[in-house]
Coordinates of N, CA and C in Angstrom, one line a residue:
M1 N 0.9 -1.0 -0.1 CA -0.2 0.0 0.0 C 1.0 1.5 -0.1
T2 N 1.7 1.7 1.0 CA 3.0 2.0 0.6 C 3.4 2.6 -0.9
N3 N 3.7 1.4 -1.8 CA 3.6 2.2 -3.0 C 2.9 2.6 -3.7
T4 N 1.8 2.1 -3.5 CA 0.5 3.0 -4.2 C 0.6 4.9 -3.7
K5 N 0.6 4.5 -2.3 CA 0.7 6.2 -2.0 C 2.6 6.9 -2.6
K6 N 3.0 6.7 -2.7 CA 4.3 6.1 -3.0 C 4.4 6.9 -4.5
D7 N 3.9 6.5 -5.2 CA 3.6 6.6 -6.4 C 2.3 7.7 -7.2
V8 N 1.4 8.1 -6.0 CA 0.3 9.0 -6.1 C 1.5 10.1 -6.1
Q9 N 2.1 10.3 -4.6 CA 3.4 11.1 -4.5 C 4.6 11.8 -5.7
D10 N 4.3 10.9 -6.0 CA 5.2 11.1 -7.3 C 5.4 11.7 -8.3
A11 N 3.7 11.5 -8.9 CA 2.9 12.1 -10.1 C 2.3 13.2 -9.7
A12 N 1.7 13.5 -8.5 CA 1.6 15.0 -8.1 C 2.4 15.8 -8.1
E13 N 3.8 15.6 -7.5 CA 5.0 16.3 -7.5 C 5.6 16.4 -8.6
T14 N 5.6 15.4 -9.9 CA 5.8 15.7 -11.4 C 4.6 16.7 -12.0
A15 N 3.4 16.4 -11.4 CA 3.0 17.5 -11.9 C 3.2 18.9 -11.6
R16 N 3.6 18.9 -10.5 CA 3.6 20.5 -9.8 C 4.9 21.6 -10.3
R17 N 5.5 20.6 -10.6 CA 7.3 20.4 -11.1 C 6.8 21.1 -12.4
A18 N 6.0 20.4 -12.9 CA 6.1 20.9 -14.6 C 5.0 22.1 -14.8
R19 N 4.7 22.4 -13.9 CA 3.8 23.6 -13.7 C 4.2 24.4 -12.6
F20 N 4.8 24.5 -11.5 CA 5.6 25.5 -11.0 C 6.8 25.3 -10.6
G21 N 7.7 24.8 -12.1 CA 9.2 24.2 -12.1 C 10.2 24.9 -12.3
S22 N 9.3 26.3 -13.3 CA 10.3 27.4 -13.6 C 9.4 28.4 -13.4
L23 N 10.7 29.9 -13.7 CA 9.8 31.2 -13.2 C 9.6 31.8 -14.8
P24 N 8.5 33.1 -15.2 CA 8.6 33.1 -16.4 C 9.4 34.1 -16.7
E25 N 9.1 34.3 -18.1 CA 10.3 34.9 -18.7 C 10.5 36.7 -17.9
R26 N 11.1 36.5 -18.3 CA 11.6 38.0 -17.8 C 10.9 39.1 -18.4
I27 N 10.0 40.5 -17.9 CA 10.3 41.1 -19.6 C 11.0 42.5 -19.0
R28 N 10.8 42.6 -20.0 CA 12.3 44.1 -19.5 C 11.8 45.5 -19.5
L29 N 11.8 45.9 -18.7 CA 11.5 47.8 -18.4 C 10.5 48.3 -19.8
E30 N 12.0 48.3 -21.0 CA 11.3 48.9 -21.3 C 9.7 48.8 -22.6
D31 N 9.0 47.5 -22.2 CA 7.9 46.6 -22.3 C 7.1 47.0 -21.8
T32 N 7.1 47.7 -20.3 CA 6.2 47.8 -18.8 C 5.8 49.5 -18.9
V33 N 6.4 50.2 -20.0 CA 6.1 51.6 -20.5 C 5.4 52.3 -21.8
Q34 N 4.2 52.5 -21.2 CA 3.6 53.2 -22.9 C 3.4 54.7 -22.8
E35 N 4.4 55.1 -24.1 CA 4.0 56.0 -24.0 C 3.2 56.9 -24.8
L36 N 2.9 57.8 -24.5 CA 1.8 58.7 -25.5 C 2.1 60.2 -25.8
P37 N 1.7 60.5 -27.1 CA 2.4 62.3 -26.8 C 1.2 63.4 -26.2
A38 N 2.0 64.2 -25.4 CA 1.4 65.1 -24.9 C 0.2 65.7 -25.9
T39 N -0.7 66.3 -25.1 CA -2.2 67.0 -26.2 C -1.6 69.0 -26.0
A40 N -2.2 69.6 -26.7 CA -2.1 71.0 -26.5 C -2.7 71.3 -25.4
P41 N -2.5 72.0 -24.7 CA -2.9 72.5 -23.2 C -4.0 73.4 -24.2
D42 N -5.1 73.3 -23.2 CA -6.5 74.3 -23.6 C -6.1 75.4 -23.6
P43 N -5.5 76.8 -23.9 CA -6.2 77.8 -23.6 C -7.6 78.1 -22.7
A44 N -8.5 77.6 -22.7 CA -10.1 78.7 -22.0 C -9.7 77.5 -21.1
K45 N -9.2 76.5 -20.7 CA -9.5 76.1 -19.8 C -9.1 76.1 -18.4
D46 N -7.8 77.8 -18.2 CA -7.2 77.7 -16.9 C -7.1 79.3 -17.3
T47 N -7.8 79.8 -17.8 CA -8.2 80.9 -17.6 C -8.6 81.5 -16.6
Y48 N -8.2 82.7 -16.2 CA -8.1 83.2 -15.1 C -8.5 85.1 -15.0
N49 N -10.1 84.8 -14.5 CA -10.4 86.2 -14.6 C -10.8 86.8 -12.9
S50 N -9.4 88.1 -13.0 CA -10.1 88.5 -11.8 C -11.1 89.4 -11.0
D51 N -12.0 89.3 -12.3 CA -13.0 90.1 -11.7 C -13.8 89.1 -11.5
E52 N -14.0 87.6 -12.1 CA -14.7 87.1 -11.8 C -15.0 86.3 -10.5
W53 N -13.8 86.8 -9.4 CA -14.6 86.8 -8.0 C -15.7 86.9 -7.8
L54 N -15.6 88.3 -7.8 CA -16.3 90.0 -7.3 C -18.0 89.1 -8.1
T55 N -17.5 88.8 -9.5 CA -19.2 89.0 -10.2 C -19.6 87.4 -8.6
R56 N -19.4 86.9 -8.5 CA -20.0 85.4 -8.0 C -20.2 85.6 -7.3
N57 N -19.3 86.1 -6.2 CA -19.5 85.9 -4.8 C -20.5 87.8 -4.4
A58 N -20.3 88.8 -5.1 CA -21.0 89.8 -4.9 C -22.1 90.1 -4.8
L59 N -22.5 89.4 -6.4 CA -23.9 89.7 -6.9 C -24.8 89.1 -6.3

């Protein structure tokens, strides 16, 4: 009976080594970074009117 148990353990060990026996291939740093071109800033987005606070708060 111990021989059958040993065979099952050996089969499980073989399957485990086949699946987890080696590390995955290395990924280069260049392959992990995605570069996108920058967009032009929107000139209307960040315009500041110095009198706007007065209009919003005083009226």
